Backbone as JSON Lines, residues from 0, in Angstrom:
{"i":0,"aa":"M","n":[14.55,70.78,14.16],"ca":[15.4,69.7,13.69],"c":[15.03,68.4,14.42]}
{"i":1,"aa":"T","n":[14.89,67.31,13.66],"ca":[14.54,66.03,14.24],"c":[15.7,65.46,15.03]}
{"i":2,"aa":"Q","n":[15.42,65.01,16.25],"ca":[16.45,64.4,17.07],"c":[16.76,63.0,16.55]}
{"i":3,"aa":"P","n":[18.04,62.6,16.55],"ca":[18.37,61.24,16.12],"c":[17.74,60.22,17.07]}
{"i":4,"aa":"I","n":[17.38,59.07,16.51],"ca":[16.75,58.02,17.3],"c":[17.83,57.26,18.06]}
{"i":5,"aa":"D","n":[17.65,57.12,19.37],"ca":[18.56,56.31,20.18],"c":[18.44,54.85,19.75]}
{"i":6,"aa":"Q","n":[19.57,54.23,19.42],"ca":[19.53,52.89,18.84],"c":[18.98,51.85,19.81]}
{"i":7,"aa":"Y","n":[19.31,51.97,21.08],"ca":[18.77,51.03,22.06],"c":[17.25,51.18,22.17]}
{"i":8,"aa":"E","n":[16.78,52.4,22.26],"ca":[15.34,52.64,22.34],"c":[14.63,52.13,21.1]}
{"i":9,"aa":"L","n":[15.24,52.34,19.94],"ca":[14.66,51.86,18.7],"c":[14.55,50.34,18.71]}
{"i":10,"aa":"L","n":[15.63,49.66,19.08],"ca":[15.61,48.2,19.09],"c":[14.6,47.67,20.1]}
{"i":11,"aa":"C","n":[14.51,48.31,21.27],"ca":[13.49,47.91,22.25],"c":[12.1,48.04,21.65]}
{"i":12,"aa":"A","n":[11.85,49.14,20.95],"ca":[10.53,49.36,20.35],"c":[10.24,48.34,19.24]}
{"i":13,"aa":"L","n":[11.24,48.01,18.44],"ca":[11.06,47.02,17.38],"c":[10.71,45.66,17.99]}
{"i":14,"aa":"L","n":[11.44,45.26,19.01],"ca":[11.17,43.97,19.63],"c":[9.81,43.97,20.33]}
{"i":15,"aa":"S","n":[9.46,45.07,20.99],"ca":[8.16,45.16,21.65],"c":[7.02,45.06,20.64]}
{"i":16,"aa":"T","n":[7.19,45.68,19.48],"ca":[6.16,45.6,18.44],"c":[6.0,44.18,17.95]}
{"i":17,"aa":"M","n":[7.11,43.45,17.85],"ca":[7.0,42.04,17.47],"c":[6.31,41.25,18.58]}
{"i":18,"aa":"E","n":[6.74,41.45,19.82],"ca":[6.2,40.67,20.94],"c":[4.72,40.92,21.17]}
{"i":19,"aa":"N","n":[4.33,42.18,21.13],"ca":[2.97,42.56,21.54],"c":[2.0,42.76,20.39]}
{"i":20,"aa":"G","n":[2.53,42.9,19.18],"ca":[1.67,43.17,18.03],"c":[1.73,42.11,16.95]}
{"i":21,"aa":"I","n":[2.91,41.93,16.37],"ca":[3.02,41.03,15.22],"c":[2.81,39.57,15.61]}
{"i":22,"aa":"I","n":[3.41,39.14,16.71],"ca":[3.28,37.72,17.07],"c":[1.83,37.33,17.34]}
{"i":23,"aa":"P","n":[1.06,38.09,18.14],"ca":[-0.35,37.71,18.3],"c":[-1.12,37.68,16.97]}
{"i":24,"aa":"S","n":[-0.84,38.63,16.08],"ca":[-1.49,38.64,14.78],"c":[-1.07,37.43,13.96]}
{"i":25,"aa":"T","n":[0.21,37.07,14.04],"ca":[0.72,35.92,13.3],"c":[0.15,34.62,13.82]}
{"i":26,"aa":"E","n":[-0.05,34.52,15.12],"ca":[-0.68,33.32,15.69],"c":[-2.04,33.08,15.05]}
{"i":27,"aa":"A","n":[-2.81,34.17,14.91],"ca":[-4.13,34.05,14.27],"c":[-3.98,33.69,12.8]}
{"i":28,"aa":"G","n":[-3.01,34.28,12.14],"ca":[-2.79,34.0,10.72],"c":[-2.38,32.56,10.48]}
{"i":29,"aa":"V","n":[-1.47,32.06,11.29],"ca":[-1.0,30.68,11.14],"c":[-2.15,29.7,11.4]}
{"i":30,"aa":"S","n":[-2.98,30.02,12.37],"ca":[-4.12,29.13,12.66],"c":[-5.09,29.06,11.49]}
{"i":31,"aa":"A","n":[-5.05,30.09,10.61],"ca":[-5.89,30.09,9.41],"c":[-5.17,29.51,8.2]}
{"i":32,"aa":"G","n":[-3.93,29.03,8.39],"ca":[-3.21,28.37,7.31],"c":[-2.17,29.22,6.62]}
{"i":33,"aa":"N","n":[-1.91,30.42,7.14],"ca":[-0.95,31.33,6.5],"c":[0.46,31.14,7.03]}
{"i":34,"aa":"K","n":[1.43,31.66,6.28],"ca":[2.83,31.6,6.68],"c":[3.09,32.51,7.87]}
{"i":35,"aa":"I","n":[4.32,32.44,8.38],"ca":[4.67,33.1,9.64],"c":[5.2,34.52,9.46]}
{"i":36,"aa":"F","n":[5.09,35.08,8.27],"ca":[5.66,36.39,8.0],"c":[4.71,37.52,8.41]}
{"i":37,"aa":"G","n":[5.25,38.55,9.04],"ca":[4.43,39.7,9.44],"c":[5.21,40.99,9.32]}
{"i":38,"aa":"A","n":[4.53,42.1,9.54],"ca":[5.17,43.42,9.43],"c":[4.4,44.44,10.25]}
{"i":39,"aa":"A","n":[5.04,45.57,10.46],"ca":[4.41,46.67,11.19],"c":[4.99,47.99,10.71]}
{"i":40,"aa":"L","n":[4.22,49.05,10.92],"ca":[4.66,50.4,10.62],"c":[4.7,51.19,11.92]}
{"i":41,"aa":"M","n":[5.8,51.93,12.12],"ca":[6.01,52.68,13.36],"c":[6.42,54.11,13.02]}
{"i":42,"aa":"R","n":[6.03,55.03,13.86],"ca":[6.42,56.42,13.66],"c":[7.88,56.63,14.07]}
{"i":43,"aa":"K","n":[8.63,57.33,13.22],"ca":[9.99,57.67,13.58],"c":[10.03,58.63,14.77]}
{"i":44,"aa":"S","n":[9.02,59.48,14.89],"ca":[9.04,60.54,15.89],"c":[8.97,60.03,17.32]}
{"i":45,"aa":"D","n":[8.14,59.02,17.57],"ca":[7.97,58.54,18.95],"c":[8.0,57.01,19.06]}
{"i":46,"aa":"L","n":[8.28,56.33,17.94],"ca":[8.4,54.86,17.89],"c":[7.1,54.14,18.23]}
{"i":47,"aa":"S","n":[5.98,54.85,18.1],"ca":[4.69,54.22,18.33],"c":[4.31,53.38,17.11]}
{"i":48,"aa":"T","n":[3.56,52.33,17.35],"ca":[3.1,51.44,16.28],"c":[1.77,51.94,15.74]}
{"i":49,"aa":"I","n":[1.68,52.11,14.42],"ca":[0.42,52.57,13.84],"c":[-0.34,51.46,13.13]}
{"i":50,"aa":"L","n":[0.37,50.37,12.76],"ca":[-0.29,49.3,12.02],"c":[0.52,48.02,12.15]}
{"i":51,"aa":"V","n":[-0.17,46.92,12.38],"ca":[0.43,45.59,12.43],"c":[-0.38,44.69,11.52]}
{"i":52,"aa":"E","n":[0.31,43.88,10.71],"ca":[-0.38,42.92,9.86],"c":[0.47,41.66,9.74]}
{"i":53,"aa":"T","n":[-0.12,40.66,9.12],"ca":[0.58,39.39,8.92],"c":[0.22,38.82,7.56]}
{"i":54,"aa":"N","n":[0.89,37.76,7.21],"ca":[0.67,37.09,5.94],"c":[-0.8,36.67,5.8]}
{"i":55,"aa":"N","n":[-1.36,36.87,4.6],"ca":[-2.74,36.47,4.34],"c":[-2.85,35.82,2.97]}
{"i":56,"aa":"E","n":[-1.91,34.88,2.71],"ca":[-1.85,34.25,1.39],"c":[-3.02,33.31,1.12]}
{"i":57,"aa":"T","n":[-3.72,32.89,2.16],"ca":[-4.88,32.04,1.9],"c":[-6.0,32.82,1.22]}
{"i":58,"aa":"E","n":[-5.99,34.14,1.36],"ca":[-6.94,34.99,0.65],"c":[-6.42,35.35,-0.73]}
{"i":59,"aa":"N","n":[-5.12,35.66,-0.8],"ca":[-4.49,36.1,-2.05],"c":[-3.0,35.79,-1.93]}
{"i":60,"aa":"P","n":[-2.41,35.04,-2.86],"ca":[-0.99,34.69,-2.73],"c":[-0.04,35.88,-2.77]}
{"i":61,"aa":"L","n":[-0.54,37.05,-3.16],"ca":[0.29,38.26,-3.13],"c":[0.33,38.91,-1.76]}
{"i":62,"aa":"W","n":[-0.55,38.49,-0.85],"ca":[-0.62,39.15,0.46],"c":[0.44,38.59,1.41]}
{"i":63,"aa":"H","n":[1.7,38.78,1.01],"ca":[2.79,38.53,1.95],"c":[2.64,39.49,3.11]}
{"i":64,"aa":"G","n":[3.34,39.23,4.21],"ca":[3.18,40.08,5.38],"c":[3.4,41.55,5.08]}
{"i":65,"aa":"E","n":[4.44,41.85,4.3],"ca":[4.75,43.24,3.99],"c":[3.72,43.86,3.05]}
{"i":66,"aa":"V","n":[3.34,43.12,2.01],"ca":[2.4,43.67,1.04],"c":[1.01,43.81,1.67]}
{"i":67,"aa":"H","n":[0.63,42.85,2.51],"ca":[-0.66,42.95,3.18],"c":[-0.68,44.15,4.13]}
{"i":68,"aa":"T","n":[0.45,44.43,4.77],"ca":[0.56,45.62,5.61],"c":[0.38,46.88,4.79]}
{"i":69,"aa":"L","n":[1.01,46.93,3.63],"ca":[0.86,48.1,2.76],"c":[-0.57,48.24,2.25]}
{"i":70,"aa":"K","n":[-1.21,47.12,1.94],"ca":[-2.62,47.17,1.52],"c":[-3.45,47.85,2.61]}
{"i":71,"aa":"R","n":[-3.29,47.39,3.84],"ca":[-4.04,47.98,4.96],"c":[-3.67,49.44,5.17]}
{"i":72,"aa":"F","n":[-2.4,49.76,5.0],"ca":[-1.94,51.14,5.18],"c":[-2.65,52.07,4.2]}
{"i":73,"aa":"Y","n":[-2.78,51.65,2.95],"ca":[-3.41,52.51,1.95],"c":[-4.93,52.47,2.0]}
{"i":74,"aa":"E","n":[-5.47,51.67,2.9],"ca":[-6.9,51.75,3.2],"c":[-7.19,52.83,4.24]}
{"i":75,"aa":"I","n":[-6.14,53.35,4.89],"ca":[-6.3,54.51,5.79],"c":[-6.51,55.73,4.9]}
{"i":76,"aa":"T","n":[-7.53,56.5,5.18],"ca":[-7.91,57.57,4.26],"c":[-7.42,58.93,4.73]}
{"i":77,"aa":"G","n":[-7.22,59.79,3.72],"ca":[-6.96,61.21,3.95],"c":[-5.77,61.49,4.84]}
{"i":78,"aa":"T","n":[-5.94,62.49,5.69],"ca":[-4.84,62.95,6.54],"c":[-4.55,61.99,7.69]}
{"i":79,"aa":"D","n":[-5.37,60.98,7.88],"ca":[-5.1,59.99,8.92],"c":[-3.93,59.08,8.55]}
{"i":80,"aa":"R","n":[-3.6,59.04,7.26],"ca":[-2.49,58.19,6.82],"c":[-1.21,59.01,6.8]}
{"i":81,"aa":"P","n":[-0.21,58.61,7.6],"ca":[1.05,59.35,7.64],"c":[1.83,59.24,6.33]}
{"i":82,"aa":"D","n":[2.78,60.12,6.15],"ca":[3.71,60.04,5.03],"c":[4.68,58.89,5.31]}
{"i":83,"aa":"T","n":[4.95,58.08,4.3],"ca":[5.84,56.94,4.5],"c":[7.25,57.39,4.91]}
{"i":84,"aa":"R","n":[7.64,58.59,4.55],"ca":[8.97,59.08,4.93],"c":[9.09,59.31,6.43]}
{"i":85,"aa":"D","n":[7.94,59.36,7.11],"ca":[7.94,59.56,8.56],"c":[7.83,58.25,9.34]}
{"i":86,"aa":"L","n":[7.92,57.12,8.62],"ca":[7.66,55.82,9.24],"c":[8.85,54.87,9.15]}
{"i":87,"aa":"I","n":[8.89,53.96,10.09],"ca":[9.81,52.83,10.09],"c":[9.04,51.61,9.62]}
{"i":88,"aa":"F","n":[9.61,50.87,8.69],"ca":[8.99,49.63,8.21],"c":[9.69,48.47,8.91]}
{"i":89,"aa":"L","n":[8.94,47.71,9.68],"ca":[9.46,46.54,10.4],"c":[8.92,45.28,9.75]}
{"i":90,"aa":"S","n":[9.83,44.4,9.36],"ca":[9.45,43.12,8.76],"c":[10.03,42.0,9.6]}
{"i":91,"aa":"T","n":[9.22,40.99,9.91],"ca":[9.74,39.9,10.72],"c":[10.84,39.15,9.97]}
{"i":92,"aa":"H","n":[10.7,39.03,8.66],"ca":[11.66,38.31,7.84],"c":[12.16,39.24,6.73]}
{"i":93,"aa":"E","n":[13.4,39.04,6.35],"ca":[13.98,39.84,5.27],"c":[13.06,39.77,4.05]}
{"i":94,"aa":"P","n":[12.62,40.9,3.53],"ca":[11.61,40.9,2.47],"c":[12.07,40.19,1.19]}
{"i":95,"aa":"C","n":[11.12,39.52,0.56],"ca":[11.4,38.9,-0.73],"c":[11.47,39.98,-1.81]}
{"i":96,"aa":"S","n":[11.75,39.57,-3.03],"ca":[11.92,40.55,-4.12],"c":[10.63,41.34,-4.37]}
{"i":97,"aa":"M","n":[9.48,40.69,-4.27],"ca":[8.21,41.4,-4.46],"c":[8.02,42.43,-3.36]}
{"i":98,"aa":"C","n":[8.3,42.04,-2.12],"ca":[8.09,42.95,-1.0],"c":[9.11,44.09,-1.0]}
{"i":99,"aa":"L","n":[10.34,43.78,-1.41],"ca":[11.33,44.85,-1.55],"c":[10.84,45.91,-2.53]}
{"i":100,"aa":"S","n":[10.28,45.45,-3.64],"ca":[9.77,46.39,-4.63],"c":[8.57,47.17,-4.09]}
{"i":101,"aa":"A","n":[7.69,46.5,-3.37],"ca":[6.52,47.17,-2.8],"c":[6.94,48.25,-1.81]}
{"i":102,"aa":"I","n":[7.88,47.94,-0.95],"ca":[8.39,48.92,0.01],"c":[8.98,50.11,-0.72]}
{"i":103,"aa":"T","n":[9.68,49.85,-1.8],"ca":[10.29,50.91,-2.61],"c":[9.23,51.79,-3.26]}
{"i":104,"aa":"W","n":[8.26,51.16,-3.92],"ca":[7.22,51.92,-4.61],"c":[6.38,52.73,-3.63]}
{"i":105,"aa":"A","n":[6.26,52.27,-2.39],"ca":[5.47,53.01,-1.4],"c":[6.23,54.2,-0.82]}
{"i":106,"aa":"G","n":[7.53,54.3,-1.09],"ca":[8.28,55.48,-0.69],"c":[8.97,55.4,0.66]}
{"i":107,"aa":"F","n":[9.11,54.19,1.21],"ca":[9.83,54.06,2.48],"c":[11.33,54.21,2.24]}
{"i":108,"aa":"D","n":[12.02,54.83,3.19],"ca":[13.46,54.97,3.07],"c":[14.22,53.98,3.95]}
{"i":109,"aa":"N","n":[13.5,53.02,4.54],"ca":[14.13,52.08,5.45],"c":[13.27,50.84,5.61]}
{"i":110,"aa":"F","n":[13.89,49.77,6.05],"ca":[13.17,48.65,6.66],"c":[14.12,47.93,7.6]}
{"i":111,"aa":"Y","n":[13.56,47.38,8.66],"ca":[14.29,46.57,9.62],"c":[13.72,45.16,9.57]}
{"i":112,"aa":"Y","n":[14.59,44.17,9.6],"ca":[14.12,42.79,9.56],"c":[14.77,41.97,10.66]}
{"i":113,"aa":"F","n":[14.03,40.97,11.15],"ca":[14.49,40.13,12.26],"c":[15.18,38.86,11.75]}
{"i":114,"aa":"F","n":[14.49,38.09,10.9],"ca":[15.06,36.87,10.33],"c":[15.58,37.15,8.92]}
{"i":115,"aa":"S","n":[16.66,36.48,8.55],"ca":[17.24,36.65,7.22],"c":[16.58,35.73,6.2]}
{"i":116,"aa":"H","n":[16.9,35.96,4.91],"ca":[16.45,35.03,3.87],"c":[16.93,33.62,4.18]}
{"i":117,"aa":"E","n":[18.17,33.5,4.65],"ca":[18.71,32.18,4.96],"c":[17.93,31.53,6.1]}
{"i":118,"aa":"D","n":[17.5,32.32,7.07],"ca":[16.65,31.79,8.15],"c":[15.35,31.24,7.57]}
{"i":119,"aa":"S","n":[14.75,31.99,6.64],"ca":[13.49,31.53,6.03],"c":[13.68,30.17,5.37]}
{"i":120,"aa":"R","n":[14.82,30.01,4.7],"ca":[15.1,28.74,4.01],"c":[15.48,27.64,4.99]}
{"i":121,"aa":"D","n":[16.42,27.92,5.88],"ca":[17.05,26.87,6.69],"c":[16.28,26.56,7.97]}
{"i":122,"aa":"A","n":[15.81,27.6,8.66],"ca":[15.12,27.38,9.94],"c":[13.63,27.14,9.76]}
{"i":123,"aa":"F","n":[13.05,27.7,8.69],"ca":[11.6,27.64,8.54],"c":[11.14,26.87,7.3]}
{"i":124,"aa":"S","n":[12.09,26.3,6.55],"ca":[11.77,25.48,5.37],"c":[10.9,26.21,4.36]}
{"i":125,"aa":"I","n":[11.19,27.51,4.18],"ca":[10.5,28.31,3.17],"c":[11.59,28.93,2.29]}
{"i":126,"aa":"P","n":[12.02,28.22,1.22],"ca":[13.18,28.63,0.44],"c":[12.88,29.55,-0.73]}
{"i":127,"aa":"H","n":[11.63,29.95,-0.9],"ca":[11.22,30.59,-2.15],"c":[11.9,31.93,-2.39]}
{"i":128,"aa":"D","n":[12.16,32.71,-1.33],"ca":[12.79,34.01,-1.52],"c":[14.13,33.86,-2.23]}
{"i":129,"aa":"L","n":[14.96,32.96,-1.72],"ca":[16.28,32.78,-2.31],"c":[16.21,32.12,-3.68]}
{"i":130,"aa":"K","n":[15.24,31.22,-3.87],"ca":[15.09,30.59,-5.19],"c":[14.71,31.61,-6.25]}
{"i":131,"aa":"I","n":[13.79,32.51,-5.9],"ca":[13.36,33.53,-6.85],"c":[14.51,34.5,-7.15]}
{"i":132,"aa":"L","n":[15.23,34.92,-6.1],"ca":[16.37,35.8,-6.33],"c":[17.37,35.16,-7.29]}
{"i":133,"aa":"K","n":[17.6,33.86,-7.15],"ca":[18.57,33.17,-8.0],"c":[18.03,32.91,-9.39]}
{"i":134,"aa":"E","n":[16.81,32.36,-9.49],"ca":[16.27,31.96,-10.78],"c":[15.87,33.14,-11.65]}
{"i":135,"aa":"V","n":[15.31,34.18,-11.03],"ca":[14.79,35.31,-11.8],"c":[15.84,36.42,-11.95]}
{"i":136,"aa":"F","n":[16.54,36.7,-10.87],"ca":[17.47,37.84,-10.87],"c":[18.94,37.43,-10.86]}
{"i":137,"aa":"T","n":[19.22,36.14,-10.86],"ca":[20.57,35.57,-10.82],"c":[21.4,36.12,-9.67]}
{"i":138,"aa":"L","n":[20.76,36.33,-8.52],"ca":[21.44,36.85,-7.34],"c":[21.65,35.74,-6.32]}
{"i":139,"aa":"D","n":[22.84,35.71,-5.76],"ca":[23.11,34.81,-4.65],"c":[22.57,35.42,-3.36]}
{"i":140,"aa":"P","n":[22.47,34.61,-2.28],"ca":[22.01,35.17,-1.0],"c":[22.8,36.42,-0.62]}
{"i":141,"aa":"G","n":[22.08,37.47,-0.25],"ca":[22.73,38.72,0.11],"c":[23.2,39.54,-1.07]}
{"i":142,"aa":"G","n":[22.81,39.15,-2.29],"ca":[23.33,39.8,-3.47],"c":[22.7,41.12,-3.83]}
{"i":143,"aa":"Y","n":[21.61,41.48,-3.18],"ca":[21.0,42.78,-3.46],"c":[21.63,43.84,-2.56]}
{"i":144,"aa":"N","n":[21.45,45.11,-2.93],"ca":[22.05,46.22,-2.18],"c":[21.16,46.61,-1.02]}
{"i":145,"aa":"R","n":[21.61,46.34,0.2],"ca":[20.82,46.71,1.37],"c":[20.86,48.2,1.65]}
{"i":146,"aa":"T","n":[21.82,48.89,1.07],"ca":[21.85,50.35,1.12],"c":[21.91,50.84,-0.31]}
{"i":147,"aa":"N","n":[20.92,51.63,-0.71],"ca":[20.84,52.08,-2.09],"c":[20.16,53.44,-2.14]}
{"i":148,"aa":"A","n":[19.84,53.91,-3.35],"ca":[19.26,55.25,-3.51],"c":[17.86,55.36,-2.94]}
{"i":149,"aa":"F","n":[17.2,54.23,-2.67],"ca":[15.82,54.25,-2.19],"c":[15.71,54.07,-0.68]}
{"i":150,"aa":"W","n":[16.44,53.1,-0.14],"ca":[16.28,52.76,1.28],"c":[17.52,52.08,1.82]}
{"i":151,"aa":"K","n":[17.5,51.9,3.13],"ca":[18.52,51.11,3.83],"c":[17.82,49.98,4.55]}
{"i":152,"aa":"G","n":[18.23,48.74,4.28],"ca":[17.7,47.57,4.96],"c":[18.63,47.17,6.09]}
{"i":153,"aa":"V","n":[18.07,46.98,7.28],"ca":[18.89,46.8,8.47],"c":[18.49,45.51,9.21]}
{"i":154,"aa":"S","n":[19.48,44.7,9.54],"ca":[19.27,43.5,10.34],"c":[19.17,43.87,11.82]}
{"i":155,"aa":"I","n":[18.08,43.5,12.45],"ca":[17.91,43.77,13.88],"c":[18.98,43.05,14.69]}
{"i":156,"aa":"H","n":[19.29,41.8,14.31],"ca":[20.32,41.06,15.03],"c":[21.69,41.74,14.89]}
{"i":157,"aa":"G","n":[21.96,42.26,13.71],"ca":[23.22,42.96,13.51],"c":[23.32,44.2,14.39]}
{"i":158,"aa":"E","n":[22.21,44.92,14.53],"ca":[22.2,46.11,15.37],"c":[22.34,45.75,16.85]}
{"i":159,"aa":"I","n":[21.72,44.66,17.26],"ca":[21.87,44.22,18.65],"c":[23.33,43.88,18.95]}
{"i":160,"aa":"E","n":[23.99,43.23,18.0],"ca":[25.39,42.86,18.2],"c":[26.29,44.08,18.38]}
{"i":161,"aa":"N","n":[25.88,45.22,17.87],"ca":[26.68,46.44,17.96],"c":[26.49,47.19,19.28]}
{"i":162,"aa":"L","n":[25.54,46.75,20.1],"ca":[25.3,47.43,21.37],"c":[26.37,47.05,22.4]}
{"i":163,"aa":"P","n":[26.65,47.95,23.32],"ca":[27.55,47.6,24.43],"c":[26.8,46.75,25.46]}
{"i":164,"aa":"E","n":[27.56,46.02,26.25],"ca":[26.96,45.29,27.36],"c":[26.59,46.28,28.47]}
{"i":165,"aa":"P","n":[25.55,46.01,29.28],"ca":[24.74,44.78,29.3],"c":[23.55,44.82,28.35]}
{"i":166,"aa":"R","n":[23.41,45.93,27.61],"ca":[22.25,46.06,26.75],"c":[22.24,45.01,25.64]}
{"i":167,"aa":"R","n":[23.42,44.65,25.13],"ca":[23.48,43.64,24.08],"c":[22.89,42.32,24.57]}
{"i":168,"aa":"S","n":[23.3,41.86,25.75],"ca":[22.79,40.59,26.27],"c":[21.3,40.67,26.59]}
{"i":169,"aa":"E","n":[20.87,41.81,27.1],"ca":[19.45,42.0,27.42],"c":[18.58,41.81,26.19]}
{"i":170,"aa":"L","n":[18.95,42.49,25.1],"ca":[18.13,42.39,23.9],"c":[18.35,41.08,23.17]}
{"i":171,"aa":"A","n":[19.54,40.5,23.28],"ca":[19.78,39.18,22.68],"c":[18.89,38.13,23.33]}
{"i":172,"aa":"D","n":[18.68,38.23,24.63],"ca":[17.79,37.29,25.32],"c":[16.35,37.46,24.84]}
{"i":173,"aa":"R","n":[15.91,38.7,24.66],"ca":[14.56,38.93,24.15],"c":[14.43,38.4,22.72]}
{"i":174,"aa":"A","n":[15.47,38.62,21.92],"ca":[15.45,38.14,20.54],"c":[15.4,36.61,20.49]}
{"i":175,"aa":"E","n":[16.09,35.96,21.39],"ca":[16.06,34.5,21.42],"c":[14.68,33.98,21.79]}
{"i":176,"aa":"A","n":[14.0,34.65,22.71],"ca":[12.64,34.25,23.06],"c":[11.7,34.42,21.87]}
{"i":177,"aa":"I","n":[11.9,35.48,21.1],"ca":[11.11,35.68,19.89],"c":[11.38,34.57,18.88]}
{"i":178,"aa":"R","n":[12.66,34.24,18.71],"ca":[13.01,33.16,17.78],"c":[12.34,31.85,18.19]}
{"i":179,"aa":"Q","n":[12.35,31.54,19.46],"ca":[11.72,30.3,19.93],"c":[10.22,30.3,19.65]}
{"i":180,"aa":"K","n":[9.58,31.46,19.8],"ca":[8.15,31.55,19.5],"c":[7.89,31.29,18.02]}
{"i":181,"aa":"Y","n":[8.76,31.82,17.16],"ca":[8.59,31.59,15.73],"c":[8.87,30.14,15.36]}
{"i":182,"aa":"D","n":[9.77,29.48,16.09],"ca":[9.97,28.05,15.86],"c":[8.67,27.28,16.12]}
{"i":183,"aa":"E","n":[7.96,27.66,17.18],"ca":[6.69,27.01,17.5],"c":[5.66,27.28,16.41]}
{"i":184,"aa":"L","n":[5.57,28.53,15.97],"ca":[4.6,28.88,14.93],"c":[4.94,28.18,13.61]}
{"i":185,"aa":"S","n":[6.23,28.06,13.32],"ca":[6.65,27.4,12.09],"c":[6.24,25.93,12.1]}
{"i":186,"aa":"A","n":[6.39,25.28,13.24],"ca":[6.0,23.87,13.34],"c":[4.51,23.71,13.06]}
{"i":187,"aa":"I","n":[3.71,24.63,13.57],"ca":[2.26,24.57,13.32],"c":[1.98,24.76,11.83]}
{"i":188,"aa":"Y","n":[2.63,25.75,11.22],"ca":[2.41,26.0,9.79],"c":[2.83,24.8,8.95]}
{"i":189,"aa":"Q","n":[4.02,24.27,9.2],"ca":[4.52,23.16,8.39],"c":[3.62,21.94,8.5]}
{"i":190,"aa":"A","n":[3.03,21.73,9.68],"ca":[2.17,20.57,9.87],"c":[0.85,20.69,9.12]}
{"i":191,"aa":"S","n":[0.43,21.92,8.82],"ca":[-0.89,22.11,8.22],"c":[-0.85,22.65,6.8]}
{"i":192,"aa":"K","n":[0.34,22.96,6.27],"ca":[0.4,23.68,4.99],"c":[-0.15,22.88,3.82]}
{"i":193,"aa":"G","n":[-0.17,21.57,3.93],"ca":[-0.72,20.76,2.83],"c":[-2.21,20.95,2.65]}
{"i":194,"aa":"D","n":[-2.86,21.56,3.65],"ca":[-4.31,21.77,3.57],"c":[-4.71,23.08,2.92]}
{"i":195,"aa":"N","n":[-3.71,23.94,2.62],"ca":[-4.07,25.23,2.03],"c":[-3.79,25.23,0.52]}
{"i":196,"aa":"A","n":[-4.2,26.31,-0.12],"ca":[-4.05,26.4,-1.58],"c":[-3.03,27.44,-1.99]}
{"i":197,"aa":"I","n":[-2.06,27.73,-1.13],"ca":[-1.0,28.7,-1.46],"c":[-0.07,28.07,-2.5]}
{"i":198,"aa":"P","n":[0.18,28.74,-3.64],"ca":[1.01,28.13,-4.7],"c":[2.41,27.74,-4.23]}
{"i":199,"aa":"L","n":[3.08,28.6,-3.51],"ca":[4.44,28.33,-3.03],"c":[4.39,28.19,-1.51]}
{"i":200,"aa":"N","n":[4.08,27.01,-1.04],"ca":[4.01,26.85,0.4],"c":[5.17,26.03,0.93]}
């Protein structure tokens, strides 16, 4: 029988994967003109990271952080590629409608996200996720089902808030440092985005 994952250990692993894996990858991506979105896949069994990727829209506008991660995942051949049911999907930002569908079609039963759709719009000046949800699906912010027959979508900040002290403050401080790093990366992207050919930048 699989042991339940300790929530504090899980959150520590999610933040570590962002700090040590996704952020360095995103720094390289942003320097090439891509957005600040990234993702990673982690094993449920030991919380190890098996794959980290970032947005690569300068190559293909469909290569959002999540979809580009799935592309790389399915380039792993044979028995080296784990079953998606055994993995945690970590997304730096709440997935857009395309990425939500991709995660679903790939068979994941979960995803964790750090920044919300509203953060993407308000803090990072990238409003397209909410515009598409409204214009195409007539959904207001938060209007999709984060718990459904396919998966459960979980806010990392929400989970941190549920921790007892002093663990809550410890992880909140780490989360704030991550947020500040993304503010820096966002400023770099916004200053250079006019030079790329991404349709929705």
